[in-house]
CSV table of C-alpha atoms and ligand atoms in Angstrom, one decimal:
chain,number,residue,atom,x,y,z
A,1,MET,CA,20.0,-10.2,-4.0
A,2,GLN,CA,21.3,-7.0,-2.4
A,3,LEU,CA,21.3,-7.9,1.3
A,4,HIS,CA,21.7,-5.3,4.0
A,5,HIS,CA,22.6,-6.0,7.6
A,6,ASN,CA,21.1,-3.2,9.6
A,7,TYR,CA,19.9,-5.3,12.6
A,8,ALA,CA,23.3,-7.0,12.8
A,9,THR,CA,24.9,-3.7,13.6
A,10,LEU,CA,23.1,-3.7,17.0
A,11,GLY,CA,25.7,-6.1,18.4
A,12,TYR,CA,25.8,-9.5,20.2
A,13,GLU,CA,23.4,-8.7,23.0
A,14,PHE,CA,20.7,-8.7,20.3
A,15,PHE,CA,21.3,-11.9,18.4
A,16,ALA,CA,23.5,-14.9,17.8
A,17,HIS,CA,25.2,-15.4,14.4
A,18,THR,CA,23.6,-18.4,12.9
A,19,GLN,CA,23.7,-20.2,9.5
A,20,ILE,CA,21.0,-22.1,7.8
A,21,GLN,CA,21.5,-25.8,8.1
A,22,PRO,CA,20.0,-27.2,4.9
A,23,LEU,CA,17.8,-30.3,4.9
A,24,LEU,CA,18.5,-33.5,3.0
A,25,LYS,CA,17.8,-33.1,-0.8
A,26,GLN,CA,16.0,-29.8,-0.6
A,27,ARG,CA,13.9,-28.8,-3.5
A,28,LEU,CA,12.3,-25.5,-4.3
A,29,VAL,CA,8.6,-26.1,-4.9
A,30,GLN,CA,6.9,-22.7,-4.7
A,31,VAL,CA,8.0,-19.2,-5.4
A,32,ASN,CA,6.2,-15.9,-5.1
A,33,GLN,CA,7.2,-14.1,-8.3
A,34,PRO,CA,5.3,-10.8,-7.7
A,35,LEU,CA,6.8,-10.4,-4.3
A,36,ALA,CA,10.3,-11.3,-5.5
A,37,ASP,CA,9.9,-8.6,-8.2
A,38,ASP,CA,8.8,-6.0,-5.7
A,39,LEU,CA,11.8,-6.8,-3.5
A,40,ASN,CA,14.2,-6.7,-6.4
A,41,ILE,CA,15.1,-10.4,-5.9
A,42,ASP,CA,16.0,-12.4,-8.9
A,43,LEU,CA,14.8,-16.0,-8.2
A,44,THR,CA,16.6,-17.3,-11.3
A,45,ASP,CA,19.9,-16.2,-9.9
A,46,ASP,CA,21.9,-19.2,-8.8
A,47,LEU,CA,23.7,-17.5,-5.9
A,48,THR,CA,20.4,-16.0,-4.6
A,49,LEU,CA,18.8,-19.5,-4.5
A,50,LYS,CA,21.8,-21.0,-2.8
A,51,GLN,CA,21.7,-18.2,-0.2
A,52,LEU,CA,18.0,-18.7,0.5
A,53,SER,CA,18.4,-22.4,0.9
A,54,GLY,CA,21.5,-22.3,3.0
A,55,GLU,CA,23.8,-24.0,0.5
A,56,VAL,CA,25.9,-20.8,0.5
A,57,SER,CA,26.2,-19.1,3.8
A,58,VAL,CA,25.6,-15.3,4.4
A,59,ASP,CA,27.9,-13.3,6.6
A,60,ASP,CA,25.9,-11.7,9.4
A,61,SER,CA,22.9,-14.0,9.2
A,62,LEU,CA,21.5,-14.3,12.7
A,63,SER,CA,18.8,-15.5,15.1
A,64,MET,CA,17.2,-12.8,17.3
A,65,VAL,CA,16.8,-13.0,21.0
A,66,TYR,CA,13.6,-11.9,22.6
A,67,ALA,CA,11.2,-12.7,25.5
A,68,GLY,CA,7.5,-13.0,25.6
A,69,HIS,CA,4.3,-13.5,27.5
A,70,GLN,CA,3.1,-16.9,26.4
A,71,PHE,CA,-0.5,-17.7,27.3
A,72,GLY,CA,-0.3,-15.1,30.1
A,73,GLY,CA,3.0,-16.2,31.7
A,74,PHE,CA,6.3,-14.5,31.1
A,75,THR,CA,9.2,-16.4,29.6
A,76,PRO,CA,12.3,-14.2,30.0
A,77,ARG,CA,14.3,-15.7,27.2
A,78,LEU,CA,12.9,-17.0,23.9
A,79,GLY,CA,14.3,-16.1,20.6
A,80,ASP,CA,14.4,-17.5,17.1
A,81,GLY,CA,14.5,-21.2,17.9
A,82,ARG,CA,14.2,-22.2,14.2
A,83,GLY,CA,14.6,-18.9,12.4
A,84,VAL,CA,17.4,-17.2,10.7
A,85,LEU,CA,17.4,-13.6,9.6
A,86,LEU,CA,19.5,-13.5,6.4
A,87,GLY,CA,19.4,-9.7,6.2
A,88,GLU,CA,17.2,-7.0,4.8
A,89,VAL,CA,16.3,-5.8,1.3
A,90,TYR,CA,14.8,-2.6,-0.1
A,91,ASP,CA,11.6,-2.9,-2.1
A,92,GLN,CA,10.6,-0.7,-5.1
A,93,GLN,CA,9.4,2.1,-2.8
A,94,GLN,CA,12.7,2.0,-0.8
A,95,ARG,CA,11.1,0.3,2.2
A,96,LEU,CA,13.0,-2.2,4.2
A,97,HIS,CA,12.0,-5.9,4.5
A,98,ASP,CA,13.5,-8.7,6.4
A,99,ILE,CA,14.4,-11.9,4.7
A,100,HIS,CA,13.8,-14.7,7.2
A,101,ILE,CA,14.1,-18.4,6.9
A,102,LYS,CA,11.9,-20.6,9.1
A,103,GLY,CA,12.9,-24.2,9.8
A,104,ALA,CA,16.6,-23.4,9.4
A,105,GLY,CA,17.9,-25.8,12.1
A,106,GLN,CA,18.8,-25.4,15.7
A,107,THR,CA,20.0,-22.1,17.1
A,108,PRO,CA,21.2,-21.0,20.6
A,109,PHE,CA,17.5,-20.3,21.3
A,110,SER,CA,16.0,-23.7,20.3
A,111,ARG,CA,15.6,-24.9,23.9
A,112,GLN,CA,14.1,-28.4,23.5
A,113,GLY,CA,13.1,-27.9,19.9
A,114,ASP,CA,14.7,-29.5,16.8
A,115,GLY,CA,14.9,-26.2,14.9
A,116,ARG,CA,12.8,-27.5,12.1
A,117,ALA,CA,9.5,-26.8,10.4
A,118,VAL,CA,7.4,-29.4,8.6
A,119,LEU,CA,5.9,-29.1,5.2
A,120,ARG,CA,2.4,-29.0,6.6
A,121,SER,CA,2.9,-25.9,8.8
A,122,SER,CA,5.0,-24.2,6.2
A,123,ILE,CA,2.2,-24.6,3.6
A,124,ARG,CA,-0.3,-23.3,6.2
A,125,GLU,CA,1.8,-20.2,6.8
A,126,TYR,CA,2.3,-19.7,3.0
A,127,LEU,CA,-1.4,-19.9,2.3
A,128,ALA,CA,-2.5,-17.7,5.3
A,129,SER,CA,0.0,-14.9,4.7
A,130,GLU,CA,-0.8,-14.7,1.0
A,131,TYR,CA,-4.5,-14.8,1.7
A,132,MET,CA,-4.2,-12.0,4.2
A,133,HIS,CA,-2.2,-10.0,1.7
A,134,GLY,CA,-5.0,-10.7,-0.9
A,135,LEU,CA,-7.5,-9.3,1.7
A,136,GLY,CA,-5.4,-6.2,2.2
A,137,ILE,CA,-4.4,-7.0,5.7
A,138,PRO,CA,-0.8,-6.2,6.9
A,139,THR,CA,1.1,-9.5,7.1
A,140,SER,CA,4.4,-11.2,6.7
A,141,ARG,CA,4.7,-12.7,3.2
A,142,ALA,CA,5.9,-16.0,1.8
A,143,LEU,CA,8.6,-15.7,-0.8
A,144,ALA,CA,9.6,-19.3,-1.4
A,145,LEU,CA,9.1,-22.8,-0.1
A,146,TYR,CA,11.5,-25.7,-0.1
A,147,THR,CA,10.6,-29.3,0.6
A,148,SER,CA,13.1,-32.0,1.4
A,149,GLU,CA,13.6,-35.7,1.8
A,150,GLN,CA,14.4,-35.3,5.5
A,151,ALA,CA,11.9,-36.6,8.0
A,152,VAL,CA,11.0,-34.3,10.9
A,153,TYR,CA,9.2,-36.0,13.8
A,154,ARG,CA,6.0,-34.5,15.2
A,155,GLU,CA,3.1,-36.7,16.2
A,156,ARG,CA,4.2,-38.7,13.2
A,157,PRO,CA,7.2,-38.5,10.9
A,158,GLU,CA,6.6,-35.6,8.5
A,159,THR,CA,8.4,-33.9,5.6
A,160,GLY,CA,10.9,-31.3,6.7
A,161,ALA,CA,10.6,-27.9,4.9
A,162,LEU,CA,12.1,-24.4,4.8
A,163,LEU,CA,9.9,-21.3,4.4
A,164,VAL,CA,11.5,-18.1,3.2
A,165,ARG,CA,9.3,-15.3,4.5
A,166,THR,CA,9.5,-11.6,4.5
A,167,ALA,CA,8.1,-9.0,6.9
A,168,ARG,CA,8.7,-5.3,7.4
A,169,THR,CA,10.3,-6.2,10.6
A,170,HIS,CA,10.7,-9.2,13.0
A,171,ILE,CA,11.0,-7.0,16.0
A,172,ARG,CA,8.4,-8.1,18.4
A,173,PHE,CA,6.9,-6.7,21.6
A,174,GLY,CA,9.0,-9.4,23.3
A,175,HIS,CA,12.2,-7.8,22.2
A,176,PHE,CA,11.6,-4.8,24.4
A,177,GLU,CA,10.3,-7.0,27.2
A,178,TYR,CA,13.6,-9.0,27.0
A,179,PHE,CA,15.9,-6.0,27.6
A,180,PHE,CA,13.7,-4.5,30.3
A,181,ALA,CA,13.3,-7.8,32.2
A,182,HIS,CA,17.1,-8.4,32.2
A,183,LYS,CA,17.7,-4.8,33.2
A,184,LYS,CA,19.8,-4.3,30.1
A,185,PHE,CA,18.8,-0.6,29.9
A,186,ALA,CA,21.6,0.6,27.6
A,187,GLU,CA,20.5,-2.1,25.1
A,188,LEU,CA,16.9,-1.2,25.5
A,189,GLN,CA,17.7,2.4,24.6
A,190,GLN,CA,19.7,1.2,21.6
A,191,LEU,CA,16.7,-0.9,20.4
A,192,ILE,CA,14.4,2.1,20.9
A,193,ASP,CA,16.7,4.3,18.9
A,194,TYR,CA,17.1,1.7,16.2
A,195,SER,CA,13.3,1.3,15.9
A,196,LEU,CA,12.8,5.0,15.7
A,197,ASP,CA,15.5,5.5,13.1
A,198,THR,CA,14.6,2.5,11.0
A,199,TYR,CA,10.8,2.4,11.2
A,200,PHE,CA,9.4,5.5,12.8
A,201,ALA,CA,11.7,8.1,11.3
A,202,HIS,CA,8.7,10.4,10.6
A,203,LEU,CA,8.2,10.8,14.3
A,204,LYS,CA,11.7,11.8,15.2
A,205,SER,CA,11.0,15.5,15.1
A,206,HIS,CA,8.1,15.0,17.4
A,207,GLU,CA,8.3,16.7,20.9
A,208,GLN,CA,8.2,13.2,22.5
A,209,PRO,CA,9.3,10.8,19.8
A,210,ILE,CA,9.1,7.7,22.1
A,211,LYS,CA,5.6,8.5,23.2
A,212,ALA,CA,4.6,9.2,19.6
A,213,MET,CA,6.1,5.8,18.5
A,214,LEU,CA,4.1,4.0,21.2
A,215,ILE,CA,0.9,5.7,20.2
A,216,GLU,CA,1.6,4.6,16.6
A,217,ILE,CA,2.2,1.0,17.7
A,218,VAL,CA,-1.0,1.0,19.7
A,219,GLU,CA,-3.0,2.3,16.8
A,220,ARG,CA,-1.4,-0.1,14.3
A,221,THR,CA,-2.2,-3.0,16.6
A,222,ALA,CA,-5.8,-1.8,17.1
A,223,ARG,CA,-6.3,-1.4,13.3
A,224,LEU,CA,-4.8,-4.8,12.7
A,225,ILE,CA,-7.1,-6.6,15.1
A,226,ALA,CA,-10.1,-4.7,13.8
A,227,GLN,CA,-9.2,-6.1,10.4
A,228,TRP,CA,-8.8,-9.7,11.8
A,229,GLN,CA,-12.3,-9.4,13.4
A,230,SER,CA,-13.8,-8.1,10.1
A,231,VAL,CA,-12.7,-11.2,8.1
A,232,GLY,CA,-13.1,-13.8,10.9
A,233,PHE,CA,-9.4,-14.5,11.3
A,234,GLN,CA,-8.2,-16.0,14.5
A,235,HIS,CA,-4.4,-15.9,15.2
A,236,GLY,CA,-4.4,-18.8,17.7
A,237,VAL,CA,-1.2,-17.8,19.6
A,238,MET,CA,-1.4,-14.1,20.4
A,239,ASN,CA,1.7,-14.2,22.7
A,240,THR,CA,3.7,-11.0,22.9
A,241,ASP,CA,6.6,-12.7,21.1
A,242,ASN,CA,4.3,-13.1,18.1
A,243,PHE,CA,3.3,-9.4,17.9
A,244,SER,CA,5.1,-7.2,15.5
A,245,ILE,CA,5.8,-3.5,16.5
A,246,LEU,CA,4.7,-2.6,13.0
A,247,GLY,CA,1.2,-4.0,13.3
A,248,GLU,CA,1.7,-6.8,10.8
A,249,THR,CA,0.3,-10.3,11.3
A,250,ILE,CA,3.3,-12.6,11.9
A,251,ASP,CA,4.0,-16.1,13.1
A,252,TYR,CA,1.1,-18.1,11.7
A,253,GLY,CA,0.6,-21.4,13.6
A,254,PRO,CA,-2.7,-22.9,14.6
A,255,TYR,CA,-4.7,-20.0,13.1
A,256,GLY,CA,-8.2,-20.3,11.6
A,257,PHE,CA,-10.6,-18.4,9.5
A,258,MET,CA,-14.2,-18.6,10.7
A,259,GLU,CA,-16.5,-20.8,8.7
A,260,ASP,CA,-19.8,-21.4,10.6
A,261,PHE,CA,-20.4,-18.2,12.6
A,262,ASN,CA,-19.2,-18.7,16.1
A,263,ASP,CA,-17.6,-15.8,17.9
A,264,THR,CA,-16.5,-17.8,20.9
A,265,TRP,CA,-14.6,-20.3,18.7
A,266,VAL,CA,-11.1,-21.4,19.7
A,267,CYS,CA,-9.1,-22.6,16.7
A,268,ASN,CA,-6.0,-23.7,18.6
A,269,HIS,CA,-6.7,-27.1,20.2
A,270,SER,CA,-3.7,-26.6,22.6
A,271,ASP,CA,-5.5,-23.4,24.0
A,272,TYR,CA,-7.4,-25.3,26.6
A,273,GLU,CA,-8.7,-22.2,28.4
A,274,GLY,CA,-9.8,-20.4,25.2
A,275,ARG,CA,-7.5,-17.5,26.1
A,276,TYR,CA,-7.2,-16.6,22.4
A,277,ALA,CA,-10.8,-17.3,21.4
A,278,PHE,CA,-12.1,-15.1,18.5
A,279,HIS,CA,-14.1,-12.7,20.7
A,280,ARG,CA,-11.2,-12.3,23.1
A,281,GLN,CA,-8.7,-11.0,20.5
A,282,PRO,CA,-9.5,-7.3,20.9
A,283,GLY,CA,-9.0,-7.6,24.7
A,284,ILE,CA,-5.8,-9.6,24.3
A,285,GLY,CA,-4.4,-7.0,21.9
A,286,LEU,CA,-4.7,-4.5,24.7
A,287,TRP,CA,-3.3,-6.9,27.3
A,288,ASN,CA,-0.2,-7.4,25.0
A,289,LEU,CA,0.2,-3.6,24.6
A,290,ASN,CA,0.1,-3.3,28.3
A,291,CYS,CA,3.1,-5.7,28.5
A,292,LEU,CA,4.9,-3.6,26.0
A,293,MET,CA,4.2,-0.4,27.9
A,294,HIS,CA,5.7,-1.9,31.0
A,295,ALA,CA,9.1,-2.1,29.2
A,296,PHE,CA,8.9,1.6,28.7
A,297,SER,CA,8.4,2.3,32.4
A,298,ASN,CA,11.8,4.1,32.6
A,299,HIS,CA,10.9,6.3,29.7
A,300,LEU,CA,7.4,7.5,30.3
A,301,SER,CA,5.4,8.1,33.5
A,302,ARG,CA,2.6,5.7,34.5
A,303,ASP,CA,0.0,8.3,33.5
A,304,GLU,CA,1.6,8.8,30.2
A,305,LEU,CA,1.7,5.1,29.5
A,306,ILE,CA,-2.0,4.9,30.4
A,307,GLU,CA,-2.7,7.8,28.1
A,308,VAL,CA,-1.0,6.0,25.3
A,309,LEU,CA,-3.0,2.8,25.9
A,310,LYS,CA,-6.2,4.8,25.9
A,311,HIS,CA,-5.8,5.2,22.1
A,312,TYR,CA,-6.4,1.6,21.7
A,313,GLU,CA,-10.1,1.0,22.2
A,314,PRO,CA,-11.6,3.9,20.3
A,315,CYS,CA,-9.2,3.3,17.4
A,316,LEU,CA,-10.2,-0.4,17.2
A,317,GLN,CA,-13.9,0.3,17.5
A,318,GLN,CA,-13.9,3.1,15.0
A,319,HIS,CA,-11.8,1.1,12.5
A,320,TYR,CA,-13.9,-2.0,13.0
A,321,ASN,CA,-17.2,-0.1,12.5
A,322,GLU,CA,-15.7,1.5,9.3
A,323,LEU,CA,-14.7,-1.9,7.9
A,324,MET,CA,-18.1,-3.5,8.7
A,325,ALA,CA,-19.9,-0.5,7.3
A,326,ALA,CA,-18.0,-1.0,4.1
A,327,LYS,CA,-18.9,-4.7,4.1
A,328,LEU,CA,-22.5,-3.8,4.6
A,329,GLY,CA,-22.5,-1.0,2.0
A,330,ILE,CA,-23.7,1.7,4.4
A,331,GLN,CA,-22.2,5.1,4.9
A,332,ASP,CA,-22.5,5.8,8.6
A,333,ALA,CA,-20.0,3.7,10.6
A,334,ALA,CA,-21.9,4.2,13.8
A,335,GLN,CA,-24.9,2.4,12.3
A,336,ALA,CA,-22.9,-0.7,11.6
A,337,GLU,CA,-22.9,-1.6,15.3
A,338,ALA,CA,-26.7,-1.4,15.5
A,339,LEU,CA,-27.0,-3.6,12.4
A,340,LEU,CA,-24.5,-6.2,13.4
A,341,GLU,CA,-25.8,-7.1,16.8
A,342,PRO,CA,-29.1,-8.6,15.6
A,343,LEU,CA,-27.3,-10.0,12.5
A,344,TYR,CA,-24.6,-11.8,14.5
A,345,SER,CA,-27.2,-13.3,16.9
A,346,LEU,CA,-29.1,-14.6,13.8
A,347,MET,CA,-25.9,-15.9,12.2
A,348,ARG,CA,-24.9,-17.6,15.5
A,349,ARG,CA,-28.3,-19.3,15.8
A,350,GLU,CA,-28.4,-20.4,12.2
A,351,LYS,CA,-24.7,-21.3,12.0
A,352,LEU,CA,-24.3,-19.3,8.8
A,353,ASP,CA,-21.0,-19.4,7.0
A,354,PHE,CA,-19.3,-16.0,7.8
A,355,THR,CA,-17.8,-15.5,4.4
A,356,LEU,CA,-20.5,-16.9,2.2
A,357,PHE,CA,-23.3,-15.0,4.0
A,358,PHE,CA,-21.6,-11.6,3.5
A,359,ARG,CA,-20.9,-12.5,-0.1
A,360,LEU,CA,-24.5,-13.5,-0.7
A,361,LEU,CA,-25.6,-10.3,1.0
A,362,SER,CA,-23.4,-8.3,-1.3
A,363,LYS,CA,-25.0,-9.9,-4.3
A,364,HIS,CA,-28.5,-9.5,-2.9
A,365,ASP,CA,-31.1,-7.1,-4.2
A,366,GLU,CA,-33.7,-5.3,-2.1
A,367,ASN,CA,-36.5,-6.8,-4.1
A,368,LYS,CA,-35.1,-10.4,-4.5
A,369,GLN,CA,-34.7,-11.8,-1.1
A,370,GLU,CA,-35.4,-15.5,-1.8
A,371,THR,CA,-31.9,-16.8,-2.2
A,372,LEU,CA,-30.9,-15.2,1.1
A,373,LEU,CA,-34.0,-16.4,3.0
A,374,ASP,CA,-33.4,-19.9,1.7
A,375,GLU,CA,-30.2,-20.0,3.8
A,376,VAL,CA,-32.0,-19.9,7.1
A,377,VAL,CA,-34.7,-21.7,9.1
A,378,ASP,CA,-36.0,-18.5,10.8
A,379,ARG,CA,-37.0,-16.7,7.6
A,380,LYS,CA,-39.0,-14.1,9.4
A,381,ALA,CA,-36.1,-13.0,11.6
A,382,LEU,CA,-33.9,-12.5,8.5
A,383,ALA,CA,-36.6,-10.8,6.5
A,384,ASP,CA,-37.1,-8.3,9.4
A,385,TRP,CA,-33.4,-7.7,9.6
A,386,LEU,CA,-33.2,-7.2,5.8
A,387,ASN,CA,-36.0,-4.6,6.0
A,388,TYR,CA,-34.1,-2.7,8.7
A,389,TYR,CA,-30.9,-3.1,6.7
A,390,TRP,CA,-32.3,-1.7,3.5
A,391,SER,CA,-33.9,1.2,5.4
A,392,ILE,CA,-30.3,2.3,6.2
A,393,ARG,CA,-28.6,1.2,3.0
A,394,ASN,CA,-31.1,2.7,0.6
A,395,ASP,CA,-30.1,6.4,1.1
A,396,GLY,CA,-30.4,7.7,-2.4
A,397,ARG,CA,-27.0,6.5,-3.7
A,398,ASP,CA,-26.9,4.6,-7.0
A,399,GLN,CA,-27.2,1.0,-5.7
A,400,ALA,CA,-25.4,-0.6,-8.6
A,401,THR,CA,-22.3,1.4,-7.7
A,402,VAL,CA,-22.7,0.4,-4.0
A,403,LYS,CA,-23.0,-3.2,-5.0
A,404,THR,CA,-19.7,-3.1,-6.9
A,405,GLN,CA,-18.0,-1.6,-3.9
A,406,VAL,CA,-19.5,-4.1,-1.5
A,407,LEU,CA,-18.3,-7.0,-3.7
A,408,ARG,CA,-14.8,-5.7,-3.3
A,409,THR,CA,-14.9,-5.9,0.5
A,410,ASN,CA,-16.6,-9.3,0.9
A,411,PRO,CA,-14.4,-12.1,-0.4
A,412,LYS,CA,-15.8,-15.0,-2.3
A,413,PHE,CA,-13.0,-17.3,-1.1
A,414,VAL,CA,-11.8,-18.0,2.4
A,415,LEU,CA,-9.0,-20.2,3.5
A,416,ARG,CA,-11.0,-23.1,4.9
A,417,ASN,CA,-9.1,-25.7,7.0
A,418,TYR,CA,-10.2,-28.6,4.8
A,419,LEU,CA,-8.8,-26.8,1.7
A,420,ALA,CA,-5.5,-26.3,3.3
A,421,HIS,CA,-5.6,-29.9,4.5
A,422,GLN,CA,-6.2,-31.2,0.9
A,423,ALA,CA,-3.5,-29.0,-0.6
A,424,ILE,CA,-1.1,-30.3,2.1
A,425,GLU,CA,-2.0,-34.0,1.6
A,426,SER,CA,-1.3,-33.6,-2.1
A,427,ALA,CA,1.9,-31.8,-1.6
A,428,GLU,CA,3.1,-34.4,0.8
A,429,SER,CA,2.7,-37.0,-2.0
A,430,GLY,CA,4.5,-34.7,-4.4
A,431,ASN,CA,1.5,-33.1,-6.2
A,432,TYR,CA,1.6,-29.3,-5.9
A,433,ILE,CA,-1.2,-28.5,-8.3
A,434,PRO,CA,-4.0,-28.2,-5.6
A,435,LEU,CA,-1.7,-25.9,-3.6
A,436,LYS,CA,-1.2,-23.7,-6.7
A,437,GLU,CA,-4.9,-23.6,-7.5
A,438,LEU,CA,-5.8,-22.7,-4.0
A,439,LEU,CA,-3.1,-19.9,-3.9
A,440,ASN,CA,-4.4,-18.6,-7.1
A,441,VAL,CA,-7.9,-17.8,-5.6
A,442,LEU,CA,-6.6,-16.7,-2.2
A,443,GLU,CA,-4.3,-14.1,-3.8
A,444,SER,CA,-7.3,-12.4,-5.4
A,445,PRO,CA,-10.2,-13.5,-3.2
A,446,PHE,CA,-12.7,-10.9,-4.3
A,447,ASP,CA,-12.6,-12.1,-7.9
A,448,GLU,CA,-15.0,-14.7,-9.2
A,449,HIS,CA,-12.6,-17.3,-10.5
A,450,PRO,CA,-15.4,-19.4,-12.2
A,451,GLU,CA,-12.9,-22.2,-13.0
A,452,SER,CA,-12.4,-22.8,-9.2
A,453,GLU,CA,-16.0,-22.6,-8.1
A,454,SER,CA,-15.6,-25.7,-5.9
A,455,LEU,CA,-13.0,-23.8,-3.7
A,456,ALA,CA,-15.8,-21.4,-2.6
A,457,GLN,CA,-18.0,-24.1,-1.1
A,458,ARG,CA,-18.6,-24.9,2.5
A,459,ALA,CA,-16.6,-27.7,4.0
A,460,PRO,CA,-17.9,-31.3,3.6
A,461,ASP,CA,-18.7,-33.1,6.8
A,462,TRP,CA,-15.3,-34.7,7.1
A,463,GLY,CA,-13.6,-31.3,6.9
A,464,ARG,CA,-15.6,-29.5,9.5
A,465,ASP,CA,-13.6,-30.0,12.7
A,466,LEU,CA,-10.1,-30.7,11.7
A,467,ALA,CA,-7.8,-30.2,14.8
A,468,VAL,CA,-4.9,-27.8,14.6
A,469,SER,CA,-2.5,-27.4,17.6
A,470,CYS,CA,0.7,-25.6,18.4
A,471,SER,CA,3.4,-28.3,17.6
A,472,SER,CA,4.5,-27.8,14.0
B,1,LIG,P1,5.7,-20.0,18.3
B,1,LIG,O1,4.6,-20.2,19.3
B,1,LIG,O2,5.6,-20.9,17.1
B,1,LIG,O3,5.8,-18.6,17.9
B,1,LIG,O4,7.1,-20.4,19.0
B,1,LIG,C1,7.5,-20.0,20.3
B,1,LIG,C2,9.0,-20.2,20.5
B,1,LIG,O5,9.4,-21.5,20.3
B,1,LIG,C3,9.8,-19.4,19.5
B,1,LIG,O6,10.9,-18.9,20.2
B,1,LIG,C4,10.2,-20.4,18.4
B,1,LIG,O7,11.4,-20.0,17.8
B,1,LIG,C5,10.3,-21.6,19.3
B,1,LIG,N1,10.1,-22.9,18.5
B,1,LIG,C6,8.9,-23.3,17.9
B,1,LIG,N2,9.1,-24.4,17.3
B,1,LIG,C7,10.4,-24.8,17.4
B,1,LIG,C8,11.2,-25.9,17.0
B,1,LIG,N3,10.7,-26.9,16.2
B,1,LIG,N4,12.5,-25.9,17.3
B,1,LIG,C9,13.0,-24.9,18.0
B,1,LIG,N5,12.4,-23.8,18.5
B,1,LIG,C10,11.0,-23.8,18.2
B,2,LIG,MG1,6.7,-17.1,17.4
């Protein structure tokens, strides 16, 4: 593995040198071969495996320092409390990716924490990030998973694990907030220059490169959240320390994918006020960007920062409408909004499964409405909506072609909580086959996978309200 150490050149104000502290009897249980190939990492190489698991230490591996707004309140110093950045690698297209180990042991930023991650949360992160990738949504990725014989204590003793993950960057909004809040303005400038050089080099010849970078961050964030809303994804902990400057989904914790339609749903049982409820995510994205802008108060005027933020809402709305228009198979994005309002109110009333309903709609024919109507109690309301829908969709295009496209934008499979729960229970008792089968469908969720039909079903009663909270 050809590791680079670009971030490490920033100096000691930006991180603490940290080594992975391996767990007892670690065992590699899952690897992501296509990702390893793309990153030019040979997972059969003994030294590479030892570096990833911490048996062999890497010079310049480090834990980052950052701050963050957590549930609305500012914490001036956070940082990687259980994470180690081993270094960076180049992929086949010469793009840089971080190699980051989660659950690596205590760091100077651990505060009260034990620095560990449990198998349960590591599997949840593995599944979610690979599913998001399968859906085409920017995300950190899972490269490898190690289990161990070391108990880690949460509400109960659990199996300790290490997750090797990659992301284009682990620089968060909270990095900029940290240097601004501590009045470390020279370092803030260094971080801005580093970000521009490393990730926004295409903007450097711009008249105002910093402003251009901020506009790009705003638009990437807006597009990301539009994508989340279009697949029913809820992050659960949208704190500014969990927001990447490159608009990738990072730091999967108590996330959820919507099953029965409910747009006010709160997946994180520790989020008592519902701050990060599904329907609040677009507004929180803007709130977080506002925090980021504050850290640039010395660089841009108040009016300029407001102007940058004004890119957010139209970008999110436009992108969301385009995504939903594609899901509905209609051409005019503006009409998606008009169609969705009555549809969502119907889906809410009927508690329709978000993923299965759109999939069924994709397969549906204008003249064969029975299977769809059988899904609801209020058949008339759905029949009326379908008439309205087809009056827009049927615009002279070849409908067989439209159907094929629509099936590529509405997944058959969704990461249901109970499926993750089953895969985790099996893995905890040493059986990784259910995890592998689930991963297989999540990696290509638009394909039929007839051999795994049961994984496309709604949750049984016992699996409907499984609680997920922050501590993992
Ligand atoms: P999160 O909400 O998971 O993004 O975590 C918020 C902060 O708490 C981050 O700085 C994490 O590194 C830190 N943290 C979370 N879990 C642990 C743990 N078990 N040990 C030490 N630090 C942790
Ligand atoms: Mg975090």
